[in-house]
mmCIF file of N, CA and C in Angstrom:
data_model
loop_
_atom_site.group_PDB
_atom_site.id
_atom_site.type_symbol
_atom_site.label_atom_id
_atom_site.label_comp_id
_atom_site.label_asym_id
_atom_site.label_seq_id
_atom_site.Cartn_x
_atom_site.Cartn_y
_atom_site.Cartn_z
ATOM 1 N N MET A 16 -90.711 98.909 -11.439
ATOM 2 C CA MET A 16 -91.174 100.287 -10.962
ATOM 3 C C MET A 16 -89.525 101.003 -11.277
ATOM 4 N N LYS A 17 -89.917 102.062 -11.423
ATOM 5 C CA LYS A 17 -88.880 103.027 -11.938
ATOM 6 C C LYS A 17 -88.259 104.184 -11.051
ATOM 7 N N LYS A 18 -87.281 104.198 -10.820
ATOM 8 C CA LYS A 18 -87.147 105.647 -10.144
ATOM 9 C C LYS A 18 -86.760 107.122 -11.111
ATOM 10 N N VAL A 19 -87.303 108.197 -9.922
ATOM 11 C CA VAL A 19 -87.590 109.630 -10.716
ATOM 12 C C VAL A 19 -86.623 109.631 -11.673
ATOM 13 N N ASN A 20 -85.351 109.570 -11.631
ATOM 14 C CA ASN A 20 -84.459 109.970 -12.316
ATOM 15 C C ASN A 20 -84.684 108.851 -14.186
ATOM 16 N N GLU A 21 -85.108 107.853 -13.917
ATOM 17 C CA GLU A 21 -85.669 107.576 -14.728
ATOM 18 C C GLU A 21 -86.837 107.788 -15.728
ATOM 19 N N VAL A 22 -87.807 108.055 -14.530
ATOM 20 C CA VAL A 22 -88.993 108.589 -15.149
ATOM 21 C C VAL A 22 -89.208 109.958 -15.842
ATOM 22 N N SER A 23 -88.086 110.784 -15.296
ATOM 23 C CA SER A 23 -87.548 112.173 -15.729
ATOM 24 C C SER A 23 -87.229 111.790 -16.757
ATOM 25 N N ARG A 24 -86.499 111.158 -17.182
ATOM 26 C CA ARG A 24 -85.592 111.052 -18.269
ATOM 27 C C ARG A 24 -86.680 110.552 -19.600
ATOM 28 N N LEU A 25 -87.558 109.852 -19.326
ATOM 29 C CA LEU A 25 -88.511 109.234 -20.125
ATOM 30 C C LEU A 25 -89.305 110.110 -20.267
ATOM 31 N N ALA A 26 -90.315 110.707 -19.485
ATOM 32 C CA ALA A 26 -91.283 111.823 -19.550
ATOM 33 C C ALA A 26 -90.854 112.648 -19.777
ATOM 34 N N GLY A 27 -89.649 113.592 -19.991
ATOM 35 C CA GLY A 27 -89.065 114.695 -20.201
ATOM 36 C C GLY A 27 -89.443 115.810 -19.305
ATOM 37 N N VAL A 28 -89.246 115.664 -17.994
ATOM 38 C CA VAL A 28 -89.895 116.489 -17.419
ATOM 39 C C VAL A 28 -88.840 116.468 -16.098
ATOM 40 N N SER A 29 -88.584 117.506 -15.137
ATOM 41 C CA SER A 29 -87.867 117.741 -14.382
ATOM 42 C C SER A 29 -88.055 116.725 -13.298
ATOM 43 N N LYS A 30 -87.276 116.257 -12.216
ATOM 44 C CA LYS A 30 -87.465 115.757 -11.098
ATOM 45 C C LYS A 30 -88.267 116.632 -10.572
ATOM 46 N N ARG A 31 -87.967 117.830 -10.254
ATOM 47 C CA ARG A 31 -88.918 118.500 -9.336
ATOM 48 C C ARG A 31 -90.265 118.439 -9.749
ATOM 49 N N THR A 32 -90.197 118.481 -10.980
ATOM 50 C CA THR A 32 -91.594 118.460 -11.314
ATOM 51 C C THR A 32 -92.438 117.212 -11.307
ATOM 52 N N LEU A 33 -91.799 116.154 -11.450
ATOM 53 C CA LEU A 33 -92.351 114.644 -10.657
ATOM 54 C C LEU A 33 -92.676 114.914 -9.374
ATOM 55 N N GLN A 34 -91.723 115.271 -8.708
ATOM 56 C CA GLN A 34 -92.106 115.794 -7.252
ATOM 57 C C GLN A 34 -93.152 116.379 -6.825
ATOM 58 N N TYR A 35 -93.159 117.626 -7.495
ATOM 59 C CA TYR A 35 -94.543 118.090 -7.364
ATOM 60 C C TYR A 35 -95.831 117.458 -7.722
ATOM 61 N N TYR A 36 -95.714 116.822 -8.739
ATOM 62 C CA TYR A 36 -97.041 116.172 -8.946
ATOM 63 C C TYR A 36 -97.304 115.492 -7.554
ATOM 64 N N ASP A 37 -96.123 114.727 -7.463
ATOM 65 C CA ASP A 37 -96.356 113.880 -6.115
ATOM 66 C C ASP A 37 -96.926 114.629 -4.874
ATOM 67 N N ASP A 38 -96.171 115.377 -4.839
ATOM 68 C CA ASP A 38 -96.789 116.605 -3.254
ATOM 69 C C ASP A 38 -97.868 116.944 -3.519
ATOM 70 N N GLU A 39 -98.367 117.207 -4.594
ATOM 71 C CA GLU A 39 -99.773 117.824 -5.052
ATOM 72 C C GLU A 39 -100.942 116.447 -5.381
ATOM 73 N N GLY A 40 -100.502 115.525 -4.946
ATOM 74 C CA GLY A 40 -101.431 114.537 -5.389
ATOM 75 C C GLY A 40 -101.675 113.738 -6.672
ATOM 76 N N LEU A 41 -101.340 114.478 -7.362
ATOM 77 C CA LEU A 41 -101.810 114.061 -9.304
ATOM 78 C C LEU A 41 -101.025 112.892 -9.510
ATOM 79 N N VAL A 42 -99.785 112.222 -8.643
ATOM 80 C CA VAL A 42 -99.373 110.909 -8.998
ATOM 81 C C VAL A 42 -98.311 110.740 -7.980
ATOM 82 N N LEU A 43 -99.217 109.545 -7.463
ATOM 83 C CA LEU A 43 -98.464 108.703 -6.098
ATOM 84 C C LEU A 43 -97.621 107.924 -6.337
ATOM 85 N N ALA A 44 -96.459 108.443 -6.245
ATOM 86 C CA ALA A 44 -95.160 107.687 -5.835
ATOM 87 C C ALA A 44 -94.941 106.804 -4.717
ATOM 88 N N GLU A 45 -94.498 105.916 -5.149
ATOM 89 C CA GLU A 45 -94.667 104.365 -3.740
ATOM 90 C C GLU A 45 -93.082 105.060 -3.333
ATOM 91 N N ARG A 46 -92.601 104.697 -2.278
ATOM 92 C CA ARG A 46 -91.220 104.967 -1.602
ATOM 93 C C ARG A 46 -90.752 103.725 -1.275
ATOM 94 N N SER A 47 -89.308 103.472 -1.557
ATOM 95 C CA SER A 47 -88.125 102.411 -1.265
ATOM 96 C C SER A 47 -87.783 102.457 0.012
ATOM 97 N N LYS A 48 -87.544 101.842 0.880
ATOM 98 C CA LYS A 48 -86.983 101.458 2.068
ATOM 99 C C LYS A 48 -86.024 102.655 2.335
ATOM 100 N N ASP A 49 -85.385 102.862 1.328
ATOM 101 C CA ASP A 49 -84.434 103.796 1.442
ATOM 102 C C ASP A 49 -84.968 105.356 0.900
ATOM 103 N N ASN A 50 -86.223 105.508 0.849
ATOM 104 C CA ASN A 50 -87.278 106.778 0.828
ATOM 105 C C ASN A 50 -87.338 107.255 -0.638
ATOM 106 N N TYR A 51 -86.710 106.539 -1.501
ATOM 107 C CA TYR A 51 -86.612 107.050 -3.004
ATOM 108 C C TYR A 51 -88.101 107.172 -3.531
ATOM 109 N N ARG A 52 -88.424 107.737 -4.199
ATOM 110 C CA ARG A 52 -89.419 107.550 -5.067
ATOM 111 C C ARG A 52 -89.404 106.864 -6.297
ATOM 112 N N LEU A 53 -90.794 105.531 -6.499
ATOM 113 C CA LEU A 53 -90.947 104.878 -7.043
ATOM 114 C C LEU A 53 -92.485 104.450 -7.635
ATOM 115 N N TYR A 54 -92.018 104.867 -9.363
ATOM 116 C CA TYR A 54 -93.147 105.084 -10.011
ATOM 117 C C TYR A 54 -93.234 103.862 -10.258
ATOM 118 N N ASP A 55 -94.710 102.981 -10.450
ATOM 119 C CA ASP A 55 -95.321 101.780 -11.178
ATOM 120 C C ASP A 55 -96.042 101.996 -12.419
ATOM 121 N N GLU A 56 -96.187 101.025 -13.272
ATOM 122 C CA GLU A 56 -96.927 101.305 -14.276
ATOM 123 C C GLU A 56 -98.601 102.505 -14.551
ATOM 124 N N ALA A 57 -99.038 102.273 -13.261
ATOM 125 C CA ALA A 57 -100.000 103.258 -13.177
ATOM 126 C C ALA A 57 -99.733 104.737 -12.824
ATOM 127 N N ALA A 58 -98.614 104.996 -12.077
ATOM 128 C CA ALA A 58 -97.992 105.987 -11.492
ATOM 129 C C ALA A 58 -97.367 106.628 -13.145
ATOM 130 N N LEU A 59 -96.806 105.878 -13.954
ATOM 131 C CA LEU A 59 -96.426 106.487 -15.271
ATOM 132 C C LEU A 59 -97.831 106.952 -16.472
ATOM 133 N N GLU A 60 -98.555 106.013 -16.113
ATOM 134 C CA GLU A 60 -100.044 106.497 -16.881
ATOM 135 C C GLU A 60 -100.785 107.929 -16.441
ATOM 136 N N LYS A 61 -100.305 108.095 -15.091
ATOM 137 C CA LYS A 61 -100.821 109.259 -14.557
ATOM 138 C C LYS A 61 -99.844 110.478 -15.147
ATOM 139 N N VAL A 62 -98.860 110.293 -15.251
ATOM 140 C CA VAL A 62 -97.658 111.312 -15.545
ATOM 141 C C VAL A 62 -97.971 112.034 -17.342
ATOM 142 N N TRP A 63 -98.288 110.008 -17.552
ATOM 143 C CA TRP A 63 -98.670 110.427 -19.296
ATOM 144 C C TRP A 63 -99.817 111.328 -19.488
ATOM 145 N N GLN A 64 -101.188 111.193 -18.460
ATOM 146 C CA GLN A 64 -102.185 111.951 -18.749
ATOM 147 C C GLN A 64 -102.168 113.039 -18.169
ATOM 148 N N ILE A 65 -101.086 113.658 -17.426
ATOM 149 C CA ILE A 65 -101.226 115.326 -16.985
ATOM 150 C C ILE A 65 -100.185 115.568 -17.908
ATOM 151 N N LEU A 66 -99.232 115.378 -18.909
ATOM 152 C CA LEU A 66 -98.430 115.570 -19.939
ATOM 153 C C LEU A 66 -99.482 116.110 -21.054
ATOM 154 N N ILE A 67 -100.293 114.825 -21.395
ATOM 155 C CA ILE A 67 -101.207 115.218 -22.248
ATOM 156 C C ILE A 67 -102.296 116.718 -22.059
ATOM 157 N N TYR A 68 -102.770 116.617 -20.866
ATOM 158 C CA TYR A 68 -103.925 117.450 -20.614
ATOM 159 C C TYR A 68 -102.858 118.922 -20.230
ATOM 160 N N LYS A 69 -102.127 118.933 -19.992
ATOM 161 C CA LYS A 69 -100.982 120.053 -20.240
ATOM 162 C C LYS A 69 -101.064 120.704 -21.650
ATOM 163 N N GLU A 70 -100.605 119.667 -22.447
ATOM 164 C CA GLU A 70 -100.340 120.120 -23.974
ATOM 165 C C GLU A 70 -102.176 120.939 -24.539
ATOM 166 N N MET A 71 -102.860 120.423 -23.401
ATOM 167 C CA MET A 71 -104.247 120.783 -23.853
ATOM 168 C C MET A 71 -104.498 122.133 -23.426
ATOM 169 N N GLU A 72 -103.209 122.688 -22.538
ATOM 170 C CA GLU A 72 -103.354 124.243 -21.486
ATOM 171 C C GLU A 72 -104.465 124.056 -20.763
ATOM 172 N N PHE A 73 -104.653 122.368 -19.979
ATOM 173 C CA PHE A 73 -105.229 122.525 -18.551
ATOM 174 C C PHE A 73 -104.391 123.372 -17.749
ATOM 175 N N LYS A 74 -105.032 123.594 -16.530
ATOM 176 C CA LYS A 74 -103.924 124.518 -15.579
ATOM 177 C C LYS A 74 -104.319 123.189 -14.719
ATOM 178 N N LEU A 75 -103.417 123.076 -13.527
ATOM 179 C CA LEU A 75 -102.854 121.833 -12.591
ATOM 180 C C LEU A 75 -104.345 121.276 -11.587
ATOM 181 N N LYS A 76 -104.697 122.381 -11.423
ATOM 182 C CA LYS A 76 -105.932 122.527 -10.658
ATOM 183 C C LYS A 76 -107.368 121.502 -11.324
ATOM 184 N N GLU A 77 -107.218 122.034 -12.831
ATOM 185 C CA GLU A 77 -108.060 121.477 -13.634
ATOM 186 C C GLU A 77 -107.932 119.763 -13.746
ATOM 187 N N ILE A 78 -106.634 119.720 -14.210
ATOM 188 C CA ILE A 78 -105.890 118.578 -14.342
ATOM 189 C C ILE A 78 -106.209 117.641 -13.083
ATOM 190 N N LYS A 79 -105.469 118.050 -12.193
ATOM 191 C CA LYS A 79 -106.118 117.193 -10.793
ATOM 192 C C LYS A 79 -107.678 116.559 -10.538
ATOM 193 N N HIS A 80 -108.411 117.888 -11.342
ATOM 194 C CA HIS A 80 -110.084 117.319 -11.140
ATOM 195 C C HIS A 80 -110.431 116.174 -12.293
ATOM 196 N N LEU A 81 -109.690 116.677 -13.474
ATOM 197 C CA LEU A 81 -110.110 115.588 -14.568
ATOM 198 C C LEU A 81 -109.710 114.196 -14.518
ATOM 199 N N LEU A 82 -108.483 114.006 -13.397
ATOM 200 C CA LEU A 82 -107.984 112.546 -12.957
ATOM 201 C C LEU A 82 -109.008 112.098 -12.175
ATOM 202 N N THR A 83 -109.672 112.450 -11.533
ATOM 203 C CA THR A 83 -110.621 111.956 -10.665
ATOM 204 C C THR A 83 -111.945 111.413 -11.077
ATOM 205 N N LEU A 84 -112.128 112.060 -12.364
ATOM 206 C CA LEU A 84 -113.877 112.055 -13.186
ATOM 207 C C LEU A 84 -113.357 110.653 -13.791
ATOM 208 N N SER A 85 -114.885 110.106 -13.480
ATOM 209 C CA SER A 85 -114.756 109.158 -14.781
ATOM 210 C C SER A 85 -114.831 109.174 -16.114
ATOM 211 N N ASP A 86 -114.936 108.277 -17.022
ATOM 212 C CA ASP A 86 -114.563 108.384 -18.259
ATOM 213 C C ASP A 86 -115.894 109.109 -19.174
ATOM 214 N N SER A 87 -117.047 108.649 -18.775
ATOM 215 C CA SER A 87 -118.134 109.505 -19.123
ATOM 216 C C SER A 87 -118.074 111.043 -18.674
ATOM 217 N N GLU A 88 -117.703 111.164 -17.218
ATOM 218 C CA GLU A 88 -117.794 112.458 -17.145
ATOM 219 C C GLU A 88 -116.436 113.288 -17.501
ATOM 220 N N ARG A 89 -115.389 112.627 -17.793
ATOM 221 C CA ARG A 89 -114.342 113.225 -18.680
ATOM 222 C C ARG A 89 -114.381 113.678 -19.826
ATOM 223 N N LYS A 90 -115.379 112.469 -20.564
ATOM 224 C CA LYS A 90 -115.784 112.976 -22.017
ATOM 225 C C LYS A 90 -117.111 114.209 -21.928
ATOM 226 N N THR A 91 -117.664 114.030 -21.160
ATOM 227 C CA THR A 91 -118.740 115.524 -21.032
ATOM 228 C C THR A 91 -117.696 116.720 -20.846
ATOM 229 N N TYR A 92 -117.013 116.414 -19.614
ATOM 230 C CA TYR A 92 -116.023 117.749 -19.366
ATOM 231 C C TYR A 92 -115.063 118.666 -20.290
ATOM 232 N N LEU A 93 -114.962 117.430 -21.203
ATOM 233 C CA LEU A 93 -114.025 117.771 -22.389
ATOM 234 C C LEU A 93 -115.015 118.242 -23.808
ATOM 235 N N GLU A 94 -116.141 117.951 -23.574
ATOM 236 C CA GLU A 94 -116.683 118.194 -24.904
ATOM 237 C C GLU A 94 -117.287 119.634 -24.343
ATOM 238 N N HIS A 95 -117.572 120.212 -23.425
ATOM 239 C CA HIS A 95 -117.792 121.534 -22.601
ATOM 240 C C HIS A 95 -116.532 122.270 -22.893
ATOM 241 N N HIS A 96 -115.494 121.888 -22.711
ATOM 242 C CA HIS A 96 -114.318 122.879 -22.819
ATOM 243 C C HIS A 96 -113.916 123.095 -24.416
ATOM 244 N N VAL A 97 -114.400 122.128 -25.394
ATOM 245 C CA VAL A 97 -114.270 122.109 -26.861
ATOM 246 C C VAL A 97 -115.014 123.461 -27.017
ATOM 247 N N GLU A 98 -116.547 123.308 -26.329
ATOM 248 C CA GLU A 98 -117.595 124.108 -26.729
ATOM 249 C C GLU A 98 -117.186 125.575 -26.619
ATOM 250 N N SER A 99 -116.511 125.804 -25.051
ATOM 251 C CA SER A 99 -115.958 126.946 -24.728
ATOM 252 C C SER A 99 -114.808 127.454 -25.689
ATOM 253 N N LEU A 100 -114.240 126.797 -25.924
ATOM 254 C CA LEU A 100 -112.653 126.963 -26.984
ATOM 255 C C LEU A 100 -113.434 127.718 -28.433
ATOM 256 N N MET A 101 -114.550 126.640 -29.090
ATOM 257 C CA MET A 101 -115.278 127.289 -30.216
ATOM 258 C C MET A 101 -115.499 128.559 -30.171
ATOM 259 N N GLN A 102 -116.093 129.070 -28.613
ATOM 260 C CA GLN A 102 -117.014 130.222 -28.714
ATOM 261 C C GLN A 102 -115.957 131.629 -28.500
ATOM 262 N N GLN A 103 -114.994 130.972 -27.857
ATOM 263 C CA GLN A 103 -113.496 131.642 -27.695
ATOM 264 C C GLN A 103 -113.020 132.246 -29.631
ATOM 265 N N THR A 104 -112.392 131.128 -29.966
ATOM 266 C CA THR A 104 -112.520 131.320 -31.298
ATOM 267 C C THR A 104 -112.980 132.093 -32.118
ATOM 268 N N ALA A 105 -114.765 132.173 -32.085
ATOM 269 C CA ALA A 105 -115.486 132.962 -32.812
ATOM 270 C C ALA A 105 -115.426 134.170 -32.516
ATOM 271 N N HIS A 106 -114.917 134.661 -31.236
ATOM 272 C CA HIS A 106 -115.389 135.791 -31.044
ATOM 273 C C HIS A 106 -113.575 136.628 -31.431
ATOM 274 N N LEU A 107 -112.483 135.510 -31.125
ATOM 275 C CA LEU A 107 -111.725 136.595 -31.629
ATOM 276 C C LEU A 107 -111.263 136.239 -33.459
ATOM 277 N N ASN A 108 -112.159 135.350 -33.670
ATOM 278 C CA ASN A 108 -112.061 135.788 -35.203
ATOM 279 C C ASN A 108 -112.548 136.887 -35.625
ATOM 280 N N GLU A 109 -113.708 137.249 -34.988
ATOM 281 C CA GLU A 109 -114.911 138.487 -34.802
ATOM 282 C C GLU A 109 -114.043 139.823 -34.931
ATOM 283 N N GLN A 110 -113.396 139.601 -33.716
ATOM 284 C CA GLN A 110 -112.099 140.607 -33.397
ATOM 285 C C GLN A 110 -111.166 140.928 -34.534
ATOM 286 N N ILE A 111 -110.832 139.729 -34.531
ATOM 287 C CA ILE A 111 -109.491 139.847 -36.360
ATOM 288 C C ILE A 111 -110.209 140.370 -37.456
ATOM 289 N N ARG A 112 -111.828 140.187 -37.833
ATOM 290 C CA ARG A 112 -112.227 140.786 -38.679
ATOM 291 C C ARG A 112 -112.615 142.483 -38.469
ATOM 292 N N PHE A 113 -112.832 143.006 -37.311
ATOM 293 C CA PHE A 113 -112.964 144.613 -37.008
ATOM 294 C C PHE A 113 -111.711 145.162 -37.144
ATOM 295 N N ILE A 114 -110.891 144.463 -36.425
ATOM 296 C CA ILE A 114 -109.618 145.501 -36.166
ATOM 297 C C ILE A 114 -108.825 145.392 -38.182
ATOM 298 N N SER A 115 -109.098 144.332 -38.515
ATOM 299 C CA SER A 115 -108.826 144.493 -40.136
ATOM 300 C C SER A 115 -109.762 145.381 -40.896
ATOM 301 N N PHE A 116 -110.712 145.261 -40.341
ATOM 302 C CA PHE A 116 -111.906 146.729 -41.045
ATOM 303 C C PHE A 116 -111.390 147.769 -41.046
ATOM 304 N N ILE A 117 -110.937 148.328 -39.673
ATOM 305 C CA ILE A 117 -110.441 149.489 -39.136
ATOM 306 C C ILE A 117 -109.113 149.616 -40.075
ATOM 307 N N GLN A 118 -108.610 148.861 -40.282
ATOM 308 C CA GLN A 118 -107.268 148.594 -40.678
ATOM 309 C C GLN A 118 -107.218 149.651 -42.082
ATOM 310 N N SER A 119 -108.187 149.154 -42.727
ATOM 311 C CA SER A 119 -108.390 149.314 -44.299
ATOM 312 C C SER A 119 -109.254 150.473 -44.796
ATOM 313 N N HIS A 120 -110.348 150.539 -43.435
ATOM 314 C CA HIS A 120 -111.061 151.903 -43.923
ATOM 315 C C HIS A 120 -110.826 152.927 -42.942
ATOM 316 N N GLY A 121 -109.925 152.797 -42.002
ATOM 317 C CA GLY A 121 -109.569 153.924 -41.218
ATOM 318 C C GLY A 121 -111.002 154.123 -39.941
ATOM 319 N N MET A 122 -109.757 154.505 -38.981
ATOM 320 C CA MET A 122 -111.102 155.002 -37.812
ATOM 321 C C MET A 122 -111.780 155.779 -38.185
ATOM 322 N N PRO A 123 -113.515 155.222 -37.901
ATOM 323 C CA PRO A 123 -114.523 156.004 -38.183
ATOM 324 C C PRO A 123 -114.527 157.390 -37.137
ATOM 325 N N SER A 124 -115.577 158.313 -38.023
ATOM 326 C CA SER A 124 -115.546 159.662 -37.776
ATOM 327 C C SER A 124 -116.219 159.464 -36.426
ATOM 328 N N ILE A 125 -115.814 160.377 -35.293
ATOM 329 C CA ILE A 125 -116.316 160.756 -33.974
ATOM 330 C C ILE A 125 -117.875 161.077 -34.139
ATOM 331 N N VAL A 126 -118.962 160.582 -33.316
ATOM 332 C CA VAL A 126 -120.021 160.951 -33.485
ATOM 333 C C VAL A 126 -120.090 162.443 -32.996
ATOM 334 N N SER A 127 -120.789 163.271 -33.131
ATOM 335 C CA SER A 127 -121.085 164.432 -32.647
ATOM 336 C C SER A 127 -122.312 164.669 -31.702
ATOM 337 N N GLU A 128 -122.571 165.424 -30.485
ATOM 338 C CA GLU A 128 -123.820 165.523 -30.000
ATOM 339 C C GLU A 128 -124.720 165.937 -30.774
ATOM 340 N N GLY A 129 -126.037 165.238 -30.487
ATOM 341 C CA GLY A 129 -127.182 165.216 -31.188
ATOM 342 C C GLY A 129 -127.307 164.411 -32.532
ATOM 343 N N ASP A 130 -126.324 163.628 -33.030
ATOM 344 C CA ASP A 130 -125.986 162.834 -33.952
ATOM 345 C C ASP A 130 -126.773 161.409 -33.525
ATOM 346 N N GLU A 131 -127.145 160.336 -33.902
ATOM 347 C CA GLU A 131 -127.538 159.198 -33.597
ATOM 348 C C GLU A 131 -128.678 159.575 -32.050
ATOM 349 N N ASP A 132 -129.113 159.981 -32.388
ATOM 350 C CA ASP A 132 -130.435 159.913 -31.133
ATOM 351 C C ASP A 132 -129.554 159.904 -29.479
ATOM 352 N N GLY A 133 -128.609 160.662 -29.397
ATOM 353 C CA GLY A 133 -127.919 160.659 -27.827
ATOM 354 C C GLY A 133 -127.715 159.607 -27.565
ATOM 355 N N MET A 134 -126.964 158.619 -28.488
ATOM 356 C CA MET A 134 -126.139 157.829 -27.792
ATOM 357 C C MET A 134 -124.927 158.075 -27.238
ATOM 358 N N THR A 135 -123.994 156.996 -26.305
ATOM 359 C CA THR A 135 -122.980 157.181 -26.045
ATOM 360 C C THR A 135 -122.087 156.540 -26.916
ATOM 361 N N TYR A 136 -121.029 156.821 -26.590
ATOM 362 C CA TYR A 136 -120.095 156.683 -28.019
ATOM 363 C C TYR A 136 -119.715 155.200 -27.946
ATOM 364 N N VAL A 137 -119.909 154.337 -26.575
ATOM 365 C CA VAL A 137 -119.940 152.840 -26.184
ATOM 366 C C VAL A 137 -121.058 152.698 -27.401
ATOM 367 N N GLU A 138 -122.248 152.868 -26.939
ATOM 368 C CA GLU A 138 -123.266 152.695 -27.454
ATOM 369 C C GLU A 138 -123.233 152.494 -29.434
ATOM 370 N N TYR A 139 -122.865 153.617 -29.706
ATOM 371 C CA TYR A 139 -122.344 153.897 -31.382
ATOM 372 C C TYR A 139 -121.404 152.876 -31.786
ATOM 373 N N ILE A 140 -120.642 152.898 -31.051
ATOM 374 C CA ILE A 140 -119.479 151.946 -31.794
ATOM 375 C C ILE A 140 -120.193 150.588 -31.847
ATOM 376 N N ALA A 141 -121.065 150.038 -30.682
ATOM 377 C CA ALA A 141 -121.539 148.763 -30.900
ATOM 378 C C ALA A 141 -122.689 148.834 -31.808
ATOM 379 N N ASN A 142 -123.283 149.777 -32.095
ATOM 380 C CA ASN A 142 -124.044 149.655 -33.676
ATOM 381 C C ASN A 142 -122.947 149.607 -34.568
ATOM 382 N N LEU A 143 -122.052 150.178 -34.927
ATOM 383 C CA LEU A 143 -121.363 150.016 -35.795
ATOM 384 C C LEU A 143 -120.851 148.871 -36.014
ATOM 385 N N ARG A 144 -120.343 147.916 -34.904
ATOM 386 C CA ARG A 144 -120.005 146.738 -35.035
ATOM 387 C C ARG A 144 -120.835 145.398 -35.590
ATOM 388 N N GLU A 145 -122.249 146.177 -35.186
ATOM 389 C CA GLU A 145 -123.493 145.465 -35.781
ATOM 390 C C GLU A 145 -123.735 145.816 -36.964
ATOM 391 N N GLU A 146 -123.416 146.969 -37.821
ATOM 392 C CA GLU A 146 -123.851 146.947 -39.111
ATOM 393 C C GLU A 146 -122.830 146.736 -40.045
ATOM 394 N N TRP A 147 -121.553 146.577 -39.603
ATOM 395 C CA TRP A 147 -120.611 146.267 -40.068
ATOM 396 C C TRP A 147 -120.959 144.611 -40.419
ATOM 397 N N LYS A 148 -121.210 144.048 -39.292
ATOM 398 C CA LYS A 148 -121.334 142.469 -39.313
ATOM 399 C C LYS A 148 -122.246 142.354 -40.283
ATOM 400 N N THR A 149 -123.438 143.110 -40.572
ATOM 401 C CA THR A 149 -124.648 143.052 -41.546
ATOM 402 C C THR A 149 -123.910 143.133 -43.074
ATOM 403 N N GLY A 150 -122.972 144.264 -42.798
ATOM 404 C CA GLY A 150 -122.872 144.694 -44.572
ATOM 405 C C GLY A 150 -122.831 145.758 -44.561
ATOM 406 N N ASP A 151 -123.186 146.836 -43.629
ATOM 407 C CA ASP A 151 -123.611 148.309 -44.008
ATOM 408 C C ASP A 151 -121.835 148.583 -43.182
ATOM 409 N N GLU A 152 -120.827 149.334 -44.171
ATOM 410 C CA GLU A 152 -119.325 149.712 -44.099
ATOM 411 C C GLU A 152 -119.963 151.463 -43.586
ATOM 412 N N HIS A 153 -119.518 151.905 -42.713
ATOM 413 C CA HIS A 153 -119.071 153.096 -41.948
ATOM 414 C C HIS A 153 -117.420 153.320 -42.495
ATOM 415 N N THR A 154 -117.548 154.137 -42.790
ATOM 416 C CA THR A 154 -116.143 154.654 -43.651
ATOM 417 C C THR A 154 -115.836 156.093 -43.248
ATOM 418 N N ASN A 155 -114.379 156.750 -42.988
ATOM 419 C CA ASN A 155 -114.077 157.945 -42.499
ATOM 420 C C ASN A 155 -114.720 158.831 -43.842
ATOM 421 N N GLU A 156 -115.204 160.225 -43.848
ATOM 422 C CA GLU A 156 -115.573 160.788 -44.856
ATOM 423 C C GLU A 156 -114.785 162.154 -45.418
#
C-alpha cells in the first residue's frame, strides 16, 4: 500500500488530482486508521489507465465510462473514437487545402445578382469548394 505522497511522486500528478480522482469514484483509495488515503496495486493500475486515457485527450467523464466497460466494449468504444478522429482529420485536411488554395489563388470574385441561377453566396461557395475538389479552379480575374 502506498500513501498519496508516494503515488503523487510516482504518477507525476498532484496530491489534489489523486484526491479528486478518489472523490469522483475513478480511483478508490482505501483509508488508514488515521484516515490517510492508501493505494493498492489495483488503484495504481487505475491511475495508470486514467493517465493513458488523459494522454488520448479523453475527458474525465469519458474516462469514468471507459473504466466501467468490459475489454470488448472498451475495444469497440476506442475503435469508434478512432473512426471519429479519422473523419475529423479528413475534414481538417480539406480545410487546410481550401485555405491554402485561397492563399495562393486569392479570394474568388463575388457572385453578382443574376449569376449562377440565383444561388445564395453560401450555395455558390459550396459549389466552388466542390468544383475545386474535383479539379476546376476558380481564380480572380
